[in-house]
Amino acid sequence: MTRDSLVRIEHLDIDYRQHGVWVPVVRDVSFELREREMVSLVGESGCGKTTLALSILRLLPERESAVRGGRILFDGSDVLRMDPDGLRSLRGGRISMIFQDPFSSLNPVLTVGEQVEEVLECHEGRRDPARVKSLLERVVLPDPSRIYSSFPHQLSGGQRQRVMIAMAIASSPKLLIADEPTTALDVTVQKEILDLLTRLQDELGMSVLLITHNLGLVAERSHRLAVMYSGRLVESGETAAVLASPRHPYTQGLIQSLPRIRRTGSRLPMLPGQPPELSRIPSGCAFHPRCAKVFAPCSREIPPLKKMGSSPDSDEAVACHLFGGPAS
Amino acid sequence: MTSLLEAEDITKDFHIEGGLFRRRRGTVRALDRVTLALNAGDSVGLVGESGSGKTTLAKILTGLLSPDGGRVLWEGRPAADYSRAQWAGHVQMIFQDPSSSLNPKLTVRTLLTEALDVKHRRTEGRGGSTGTLRDEAGVLLSSVGLSPEFLRSYPHQLSGGQKQRVAIARALAAEPRVLVADEPVSALDLSIQAQILNLLLDLKDRYSLTLLVISHDLAVVGYLADRLIVMKEGRPVEEGPAGTVLDSPRHDYTRTLLAAVPGFIR
Ligand SMILES: Nc1ncnc2c1ncn2[C@@H]1O[C@H](COP(=O)(O)OP(=O)(O)OP(=O)(O)O)[C@@H](O)[C@H]1O
Ligand SMILES: Nc1ncnc2c1ncn2[C@@H]1O[C@H](COP(=O)(O)OP(=O)(O)OP(=O)(O)O)[C@@H](O)[C@H]1O
Ligand SMILES: [Mg+2]
Ligand SMILES: [Mg+2]
């Protein structure tokens, strides 16, 4: 099935200033999110997932970050060149984000009800407590009337996360960016939330960019999977295909380190080494010092993201010298 | 034998107020007569629905909340017999929400050296030298997979998972006897989860660190815990050796949790 593209990111480069020095955080990332599609973004802590997500909303910290190159198109318009009015409509409803850190994105002095109502009012022009309560019910919160009159600090971690989700879907966005939205929720609630998002994709024609390290969650719902390492996209493709036969040695390591439920008595397998510091990214493929399959070209050349698979419209791509084929 | 840390018959109520005169809108019984005993070297997993009272129990054990009923004991003596500094050496907590537990105005170095200094005062009667503290802070950071470069960073300059690991390092800096870890790895990707879980197991083996691990992830508790407690609506509904609970769960909630785990992880 081919769908129209909703977000298209082209060769994006982003730097942060750390201790007075500019360091690369996102490099040459190209990426597409189509209508009604759910794409998952995974990768080690610090590889740039949140940074990439924030850039779509132009929410990067102003003086500490710089977009060095590339384009971000949302529904055909260039986000990086958008005027304040355009940005306001983007942030005020067309794109919603569930932030990784629910505490710092909720207002501590307003009750949950007041906050969700505010979002609804912006969107629909009227206050409607009944709709707020039904939204709270939709995100599987028990006892919605109590939650409605609670302040954020009076909620448990999982309750707060669901309030964030309710706020994000209140404006019926075209794009929902969900940054680790269910880390505080158990599998049963996670499933219900993902069911809800899947339904909303159809009802509203919504697309979802899901940032998560939870491969179980990814496996069941998302259409495509993108893997980042040290600021670059290293593999992407249909979710089931990537999980079943990961090509990049990094993706393989990521899948192997999944803790299983039964304890084996031994230590968990780990990827050896650490992800590189931003100020000291290795030459060539940034993963090469940790890679078991390293060979001559790895430390010299940055492997481009190459299309894999036989069919021309295959989505699979990998950036690794082990794989030949034409650059995509 | 007296246990290291005990919670005896703990009850905790929260009141929700609202409206003009802050009338009481309702009361939540977060914990309902919970009893729990931890022996040295134990590692206990606490699972349960969101809102079942796990974090509340953790905060009571750490001394951050006081119970409305029941008491907390250390080696058989009530918590009130100990000073704050003594308690900090007994129990440390890794919070579910790392950014709210890290002072945004302090660098990672200060966050860690403060905790290390408290430990030196407690164990040696005086603070550590600047050089010692710096070296120890670097070692701690690398044990959670962060390079010493992050010592100069402020919390807002860190990614979600990096913050979480600084919070873990800070809790470990105090060298507590009991570590209460509230969703310690849920914000971390798998390879770093593995590193942290292995680190906690090492500390348990080497220093017989006592662990209370809260997680909604059965893989995580199954990996760390010898004993499991399942909570629902403020009370424990199932308890037993981890293997038994995971292999033949008796309570519905435990069964649902297990059944919902995606097949390829089991
Ligand atoms: N304001 C900032 N100033 C300087 N460096 C920053 C800033 N914010 C983030 N960084 C650095 O940029 C890198 C990417 O951060 P980002 O938050 O995008 O990571 P992430 O992939 O979302 O990680 P996680 O899974 O841990 O949340 C990290 O190494 C982080 O330390
Ligand atoms: N300060 C507070 N004021 C009012 N109610 C509170 C307060 N703290 C917690 N609660 C309520 O007490 C109950 C237990 O909360 P707690 O944070 O202990 O749950 P939890 O088991 O840790 O859940 P989660 O898995 O979602 O983190 C919840 O219903 C919560 O809304
Ligand atoms: Mg992040
Ligand atoms: Mg909690």
mmCIF file of C-alpha atoms and ligand atoms in Angstrom, chain A residues 49-51 100 179-180 211, chain B residues 159-161, ligand 3:
data_model
loop_
_atom_site.group_PDB
_atom_site.id
_atom_site.type_symbol
_atom_site.label_atom_id
_atom_site.label_comp_id
_atom_site.label_asym_id
_atom_site.label_seq_id
_atom_site.Cartn_x
_atom_site.Cartn_y
_atom_site.Cartn_z
ATOM 1 C CA LYS A 49 15.956 10.272 19.009
ATOM 2 C CA THR A 50 14.400 13.013 21.143
ATOM 3 C CA THR A 51 16.476 15.635 19.350
ATOM 4 C CA GLN A 100 9.565 11.635 27.448
ATOM 5 C CA ASP A 179 8.543 9.786 23.033
ATOM 6 C CA GLU A 180 8.654 6.705 25.270
ATOM 7 C CA ILE A 211 10.151 6.503 20.041
ATOM 8 C CA SER B 159 19.013 12.658 27.269
ATOM 9 C CA GLY B 160 16.266 10.802 29.157
ATOM 10 C CA GLY B 161 18.320 7.657 29.616
HETATM 11 MG MG MG C 3 15.079 10.716 24.532
#
